[in-house]
């Protein structure tokens, strides 16, 4: 039997936006806030699949290729801290319907293929810090970055030599 892999569907951030976000993060949070997420790992998770078999991964890859979803844009204009999970994040105050629908369809396909889905409502966000378990002084606002979502991807989360790396396995375009 082949090994299981830890997979998730996500929206990536363009390289320019990754750089802007990490510069803003360094300017606005003290170093002791938590474990900063690497620039290349900044993303918005659409559906977390967990550790899954190659067979399930193939089924979900086929399903993803058949999804007809539209391009959308969103403004990253919200910031927060979840002390329980130790995540400091940026997100959006107004999630576009197209984003909610894309996440919902991916989550329901994931659930139908046996990938446990959280019952918590979908809260689109980019994790900036992990292990942020102490109180964090949250800056009053973000610079209101615009994110144009033109595609979504399947990623594999790999943990090697003390580092997490997200490897993009496949990308699908969103329609005009
Ligand atoms: P997070 O950034 O809020 O931690 C890869 O692990 C991605 O899947 C992360 O962005 C993570 O979200 C998300 N994810 C969602 N549910 C998860 C879970 N149960 N375990 C690990 N990661 C999860």
PDB file of C-alpha atoms and ligand atoms in Angstrom:
ATOM      1  CA  UNK A   1       0.000   0.000   0.000  1.00  0.00           C
ATOM      2  CA  UNK A   2       1.347   3.446  -0.873  1.00  0.00           C
ATOM      3  CA  UNK A   3       2.045   6.014   1.850  1.00  0.00           C
ATOM      4  CA  UNK A   4      -0.518   8.593   2.836  1.00  0.00           C
ATOM      5  CA  UNK A   5       0.101  12.268   2.206  1.00  0.00           C
ATOM      6  CA  UNK A   6      -1.102  15.363   4.041  1.00  0.00           C
ATOM      7  CA  UNK A   7      -3.027  17.389   1.463  1.00  0.00           C
ATOM      8  CA  UNK A   8      -5.139  20.513   1.261  1.00  0.00           C
ATOM      9  CA  UNK A   9      -6.735  22.783  -1.341  1.00  0.00           C
ATOM     10  CA  UNK A  10      -5.745  26.437  -1.100  1.00  0.00           C
ATOM     11  CA  UNK A  11      -5.382  29.808  -2.760  1.00  0.00           C
ATOM     12  CA  UNK A  12      -1.789  30.972  -2.976  1.00  0.00           C
ATOM     13  CA  UNK A  13      -0.596  34.550  -2.550  1.00  0.00           C
ATOM     14  CA  UNK A  14       1.376  36.108  -5.422  1.00  0.00           C
ATOM     15  CA  UNK A  15       5.097  36.521  -4.626  1.00  0.00           C
ATOM     16  CA  UNK A  16       4.778  40.321  -4.495  1.00  0.00           C
ATOM     17  CA  UNK A  17       1.982  40.134  -1.941  1.00  0.00           C
ATOM     18  CA  UNK A  18       3.925  37.543   0.098  1.00  0.00           C
ATOM     19  CA  UNK A  19       6.808  40.033   0.373  1.00  0.00           C
ATOM     20  CA  UNK A  20       4.501  42.922   1.323  1.00  0.00           C
ATOM     21  CA  UNK A  21       2.818  40.837   3.997  1.00  0.00           C
ATOM     22  CA  UNK A  22       6.040  39.634   5.626  1.00  0.00           C
ATOM     23  CA  UNK A  23       7.501  43.171   5.627  1.00  0.00           C
ATOM     24  CA  UNK A  24       4.312  44.496   7.253  1.00  0.00           C
ATOM     25  CA  UNK A  25       4.376  41.599   9.732  1.00  0.00           C
ATOM     26  CA  UNK A  26       7.992  42.352  10.725  1.00  0.00           C
ATOM     27  CA  UNK A  27       7.134  46.047  11.165  1.00  0.00           C
ATOM     28  CA  UNK A  28       3.972  45.451  13.188  1.00  0.00           C
ATOM     29  CA  UNK A  29       4.554  42.466  15.466  1.00  0.00           C
ATOM     30  CA  UNK A  30       7.333  41.807  17.986  1.00  0.00           C
ATOM     31  CA  UNK A  31       9.579  38.840  17.196  1.00  0.00           C
ATOM     32  CA  UNK A  32       8.290  36.943  20.249  1.00  0.00           C
ATOM     33  CA  UNK A  33       4.711  36.865  18.867  1.00  0.00           C
ATOM     34  CA  UNK A  34       5.094  33.293  17.670  1.00  0.00           C
ATOM     35  CA  UNK A  35       6.596  31.141  14.930  1.00  0.00           C
ATOM     36  CA  UNK A  36       6.372  33.184  11.708  1.00  0.00           C
ATOM     37  CA  UNK A  37       4.996  31.343   8.672  1.00  0.00           C
ATOM     38  CA  UNK A  38       7.536  31.409   5.794  1.00  0.00           C
ATOM     39  CA  UNK A  39       6.677  33.778   2.923  1.00  0.00           C
ATOM     40  CA  UNK A  40       6.307  30.922   0.430  1.00  0.00           C
ATOM     41  CA  UNK A  41       3.872  29.164   2.793  1.00  0.00           C
ATOM     42  CA  UNK A  42       1.359  32.032   3.020  1.00  0.00           C
ATOM     43  CA  UNK A  43      -1.981  30.826   1.655  1.00  0.00           C
ATOM     44  CA  UNK A  44      -5.718  30.629   2.264  1.00  0.00           C
ATOM     45  CA  UNK A  45      -6.848  27.070   2.938  1.00  0.00           C
ATOM     46  CA  UNK A  46     -10.065  26.165   1.104  1.00  0.00           C
ATOM     47  CA  UNK A  47     -10.382  22.570   2.309  1.00  0.00           C
ATOM     48  CA  UNK A  48      -8.077  20.530   4.529  1.00  0.00           C
ATOM     49  CA  UNK A  49      -7.999  16.864   3.503  1.00  0.00           C
ATOM     50  CA  UNK A  50      -5.706  15.413   6.177  1.00  0.00           C
ATOM     51  CA  UNK A  51      -3.453  12.398   5.641  1.00  0.00           C
ATOM     52  CA  UNK A  52      -4.997  10.608   2.700  1.00  0.00           C
ATOM     53  CA  UNK A  53      -4.265   7.671   0.428  1.00  0.00           C
ATOM     54  CA  UNK A  54      -3.159   8.014  -3.185  1.00  0.00           C
ATOM     55  CA  UNK A  55      -6.542   6.643  -4.275  1.00  0.00           C
ATOM     56  CA  UNK A  56      -8.453   9.351  -2.414  1.00  0.00           C
ATOM     57  CA  UNK A  57      -6.027  12.004  -3.656  1.00  0.00           C
ATOM     58  CA  UNK A  58      -6.653  10.880  -7.227  1.00  0.00           C
ATOM     59  CA  UNK A  59     -10.429  10.931  -6.752  1.00  0.00           C
ATOM     60  CA  UNK A  60     -10.319  14.448  -5.302  1.00  0.00           C
ATOM     61  CA  UNK A  61      -7.964  15.631  -8.046  1.00  0.00           C
ATOM     62  CA  UNK A  62     -10.475  14.421 -10.669  1.00  0.00           C
ATOM     63  CA  UNK A  63     -13.337  16.143  -8.860  1.00  0.00           C
ATOM     64  CA  UNK A  64     -11.355  19.401  -8.551  1.00  0.00           C
ATOM     65  CA  UNK A  65     -10.779  19.411 -12.306  1.00  0.00           C
ATOM     66  CA  UNK A  66     -14.533  19.333 -12.911  1.00  0.00           C
ATOM     67  CA  UNK A  67     -15.383  22.262 -10.621  1.00  0.00           C
ATOM     68  CA  UNK A  68     -16.640  25.290 -12.512  1.00  0.00           C
ATOM     69  CA  UNK A  69     -15.942  28.275 -10.312  1.00  0.00           C
ATOM     70  CA  UNK A  70     -15.477  31.925 -11.155  1.00  0.00           C
ATOM     71  CA  UNK A  71     -12.537  34.249 -10.552  1.00  0.00           C
ATOM     72  CA  UNK A  72     -12.973  36.633  -7.666  1.00  0.00           C
ATOM     73  CA  UNK A  73     -11.096  39.225  -5.699  1.00  0.00           C
ATOM     74  CA  UNK A  74     -11.004  39.867  -1.998  1.00  0.00           C
ATOM     75  CA  UNK A  75      -9.503  42.481   0.257  1.00  0.00           C
ATOM     76  CA  UNK A  76      -7.300  41.387   3.131  1.00  0.00           C
ATOM     77  CA  UNK A  77      -8.548  43.946   5.634  1.00  0.00           C
ATOM     78  CA  UNK A  78      -9.014  41.996   8.862  1.00  0.00           C
ATOM     79  CA  UNK A  79      -6.583  40.716  11.517  1.00  0.00           C
ATOM     80  CA  UNK A  80      -7.073  38.411  14.437  1.00  0.00           C
ATOM     81  CA  UNK A  81      -5.582  35.996  16.947  1.00  0.00           C
ATOM     82  CA  UNK A  82      -6.962  32.601  17.893  1.00  0.00           C
ATOM     83  CA  UNK A  83      -5.206  31.847  21.185  1.00  0.00           C
ATOM     84  CA  UNK A  84      -6.537  28.257  21.253  1.00  0.00           C
ATOM     85  CA  UNK A  85      -4.806  27.235  18.027  1.00  0.00           C
ATOM     86  CA  UNK A  86      -2.066  29.848  18.503  1.00  0.00           C
ATOM     87  CA  UNK A  87      -2.660  31.393  15.079  1.00  0.00           C
ATOM     88  CA  UNK A  88      -2.337  35.092  14.217  1.00  0.00           C
ATOM     89  CA  UNK A  89      -4.013  35.708  10.874  1.00  0.00           C
ATOM     90  CA  UNK A  90      -5.139  38.219   8.295  1.00  0.00           C
ATOM     91  CA  UNK A  91      -8.467  37.764   6.560  1.00  0.00           C
ATOM     92  CA  UNK A  92     -11.349  39.595   5.011  1.00  0.00           C
ATOM     93  CA  UNK A  93     -14.343  41.337   6.528  1.00  0.00           C
ATOM     94  CA  UNK A  94     -16.425  40.603   3.402  1.00  0.00           C
ATOM     95  CA  UNK A  95     -15.748  37.156   1.935  1.00  0.00           C
ATOM     96  CA  UNK A  96     -17.015  37.108  -1.679  1.00  0.00           C
ATOM     97  CA  UNK A  97     -19.700  34.531  -2.466  1.00  0.00           C
ATOM     98  CA  UNK A  98     -17.494  32.923  -5.127  1.00  0.00           C
ATOM     99  CA  UNK A  99     -14.864  32.190  -2.451  1.00  0.00           C
ATOM    100  CA  UNK A 100     -17.433  30.758  -0.036  1.00  0.00           C
ATOM    101  CA  UNK A 101     -18.912  28.597  -2.802  1.00  0.00           C
ATOM    102  CA  UNK A 102     -15.531  27.286  -3.938  1.00  0.00           C
ATOM    103  CA  UNK A 103     -14.575  26.353  -0.370  1.00  0.00           C
ATOM    104  CA  UNK A 104     -17.982  24.816   0.229  1.00  0.00           C
ATOM    105  CA  UNK A 105     -17.891  22.613  -2.882  1.00  0.00           C
ATOM    106  CA  UNK A 106     -14.339  21.450  -2.119  1.00  0.00           C
ATOM    107  CA  UNK A 107     -15.260  20.718   1.501  1.00  0.00           C
ATOM    108  CA  UNK A 108     -18.327  18.741   0.559  1.00  0.00           C
ATOM    109  CA  UNK A 109     -16.358  16.666  -1.982  1.00  0.00           C
ATOM    110  CA  UNK A 110     -13.704  16.127   0.694  1.00  0.00           C
ATOM    111  CA  UNK A 111     -16.336  14.961   3.182  1.00  0.00           C
ATOM    112  CA  UNK A 112     -17.931  12.627   0.601  1.00  0.00           C
ATOM    113  CA  UNK A 113     -14.507  11.089   0.043  1.00  0.00           C
ATOM    114  CA  UNK A 114     -14.089  10.402   3.739  1.00  0.00           C
ATOM    115  CA  UNK A 115     -11.947  13.399   4.712  1.00  0.00           C
ATOM    116  CA  UNK A 116     -13.158  14.602   8.090  1.00  0.00           C
ATOM    117  CA  UNK A 117     -14.290  18.239   7.874  1.00  0.00           C
ATOM    118  CA  UNK A 118     -14.523  20.586  10.830  1.00  0.00           C
ATOM    119  CA  UNK A 119     -17.990  21.726  11.846  1.00  0.00           C
ATOM    120  CA  UNK A 120     -16.639  25.237  12.481  1.00  0.00           C
ATOM    121  CA  UNK A 121     -17.774  27.794   9.911  1.00  0.00           C
ATOM    122  CA  UNK A 122     -15.314  28.500   7.093  1.00  0.00           C
ATOM    123  CA  UNK A 123     -13.248  31.544   8.020  1.00  0.00           C
ATOM    124  CA  UNK A 124     -10.919  32.371   5.121  1.00  0.00           C
ATOM    125  CA  UNK A 125      -7.559  33.491   6.479  1.00  0.00           C
ATOM    126  CA  UNK A 126      -3.821  33.598   5.902  1.00  0.00           C
ATOM    127  CA  UNK A 127      -1.951  32.319   8.953  1.00  0.00           C
ATOM    128  CA  UNK A 128       0.935  34.659   9.814  1.00  0.00           C
ATOM    129  CA  UNK A 129       2.191  33.136  13.069  1.00  0.00           C
ATOM    130  CA  UNK A 130       1.797  29.777  14.721  1.00  0.00           C
ATOM    131  CA  UNK A 131       2.384  28.897  18.397  1.00  0.00           C
ATOM    132  CA  UNK A 132       1.151  32.389  19.366  1.00  0.00           C
ATOM    133  CA  UNK A 133      -0.372  31.304  22.653  1.00  0.00           C
ATOM    134  CA  UNK A 134       0.287  34.471  24.698  1.00  0.00           C
ATOM    135  CA  UNK A 135      -1.766  37.665  24.303  1.00  0.00           C
ATOM    136  CA  UNK A 136      -0.868  39.497  21.085  1.00  0.00           C
ATOM    137  CA  UNK A 137      -1.185  43.252  20.459  1.00  0.00           C
ATOM    138  CA  UNK A 138      -3.152  43.309  17.219  1.00  0.00           C
ATOM    139  CA  UNK A 139      -2.429  46.290  14.926  1.00  0.00           C
ATOM    140  CA  UNK A 140      -5.587  48.370  14.356  1.00  0.00           C
ATOM    141  CA  UNK A 141      -5.749  47.631  10.615  1.00  0.00           C
ATOM    142  CA  UNK A 142      -4.020  45.943   7.684  1.00  0.00           C
ATOM    143  CA  UNK A 143      -2.956  47.845   4.551  1.00  0.00           C
ATOM    144  CA  UNK A 144      -6.079  46.486   2.714  1.00  0.00           C
ATOM    145  CA  UNK A 145      -4.294  44.248   0.252  1.00  0.00           C
ATOM    146  CA  UNK A 146      -6.228  43.150  -2.814  1.00  0.00           C
ATOM    147  CA  UNK A 147      -5.973  39.464  -3.681  1.00  0.00           C
ATOM    148  CA  UNK A 148      -7.098  38.470  -7.185  1.00  0.00           C
ATOM    149  CA  UNK A 149      -7.919  34.768  -7.153  1.00  0.00           C
ATOM    150  CA  UNK A 150      -7.515  33.353 -10.658  1.00  0.00           C
ATOM    151  CA  UNK A 151      -6.745  29.737  -9.717  1.00  0.00           C
ATOM    152  CA  UNK A 152      -6.740  27.271  -6.855  1.00  0.00           C
ATOM    153  CA  UNK A 153      -4.314  24.463  -6.079  1.00  0.00           C
ATOM    154  CA  UNK A 154      -3.815  21.170  -4.328  1.00  0.00           C
ATOM    155  CA  UNK A 155      -0.865  21.224  -1.921  1.00  0.00           C
ATOM    156  CA  UNK A 156       1.080  18.616  -0.043  1.00  0.00           C
ATOM    157  CA  UNK A 157       2.344  19.593   3.400  1.00  0.00           C
ATOM    158  CA  UNK A 158       5.797  18.137   4.005  1.00  0.00           C
ATOM    159  CA  UNK A 159       7.747  18.311   7.242  1.00  0.00           C
ATOM    160  CA  UNK A 160      11.488  17.905   6.789  1.00  0.00           C
ATOM    161  CA  UNK A 161      14.458  18.932   8.898  1.00  0.00           C
ATOM    162  CA  UNK A 162      12.264  20.901  11.279  1.00  0.00           C
ATOM    163  CA  UNK A 163      10.562  22.860   8.496  1.00  0.00           C
ATOM    164  CA  UNK A 164       7.138  22.744   6.919  1.00  0.00           C
ATOM    165  CA  UNK A 165       7.063  23.076   3.157  1.00  0.00           C
ATOM    166  CA  UNK A 166       3.972  23.195   0.986  1.00  0.00           C
ATOM    167  CA  UNK A 167       4.479  21.579  -2.401  1.00  0.00           C
ATOM    168  CA  UNK A 168       2.011  22.522  -5.112  1.00  0.00           C
ATOM    169  CA  UNK A 169       0.777  19.314  -6.778  1.00  0.00           C
ATOM    170  CA  UNK A 170      -1.746  20.722  -9.245  1.00  0.00           C
ATOM    171  CA  UNK A 171      -3.451  24.010 -10.106  1.00  0.00           C
ATOM    172  CA  UNK A 172      -6.827  24.672 -11.745  1.00  0.00           C
ATOM    173  CA  UNK A 173      -7.879  27.977 -13.322  1.00  0.00           C
ATOM    174  CA  UNK A 174     -10.978  29.871 -12.222  1.00  0.00           C
ATOM    175  CA  UNK A 175     -13.256  31.044 -15.042  1.00  0.00           C
ATOM    176  CA  UNK A 176     -13.781  34.670 -16.193  1.00  0.00           C
TER     177      UNK A 176
HETATM  178  P1  LIG B   1      -4.280  27.094   9.625  1.00  0.00           P
HETATM  179  O1  LIG B   1      -3.358  27.942   8.798  1.00  0.00           O
HETATM  180  O2  LIG B   1      -5.439  27.845  10.144  1.00  0.00           O
HETATM  181  O3  LIG B   1      -3.548  26.322  10.678  1.00  0.00           O
HETATM  182  C1  LIG B   1      -2.125  23.085   6.079  1.00  0.00           C
HETATM  183  O4  LIG B   1      -1.956  22.494   7.320  1.00  0.00           O
HETATM  184  C2  LIG B   1      -3.249  24.071   6.107  1.00  0.00           C
HETATM  185  O5  LIG B   1      -4.479  23.386   6.397  1.00  0.00           O
HETATM  186  C3  LIG B   1      -3.105  25.174   7.146  1.00  0.00           C
HETATM  187  O6  LIG B   1      -3.347  26.407   6.519  1.00  0.00           O
HETATM  188  C4  LIG B   1      -4.169  24.901   8.173  1.00  0.00           C
HETATM  189  O7  LIG B   1      -4.860  26.012   8.626  1.00  0.00           O
HETATM  190  C5  LIG B   1      -5.162  24.087   7.404  1.00  0.00           C
HETATM  191  N1  LIG B   1      -5.910  23.181   8.286  1.00  0.00           N
HETATM  192  C6  LIG B   1      -7.240  23.152   8.423  1.00  0.00           C
HETATM  193  N2  LIG B   1      -7.623  22.189   9.269  1.00  0.00           N
HETATM  194  C7  LIG B   1      -6.501  21.611   9.717  1.00  0.00           C
HETATM  195  C8  LIG B   1      -6.236  20.553  10.622  1.00  0.00           C
HETATM  196  N3  LIG B   1      -7.208  19.871  11.233  1.00  0.00           N
HETATM  197  N4  LIG B   1      -4.952  20.239  10.839  1.00  0.00           N
HETATM  198  C9  LIG B   1      -3.958  20.915  10.219  1.00  0.00           C
HETATM  199  N5  LIG B   1      -4.144  21.900   9.332  1.00  0.00           N
HETATM  200  C10 LIG B   1      -5.409  22.251   9.081  1.00  0.00           C
END
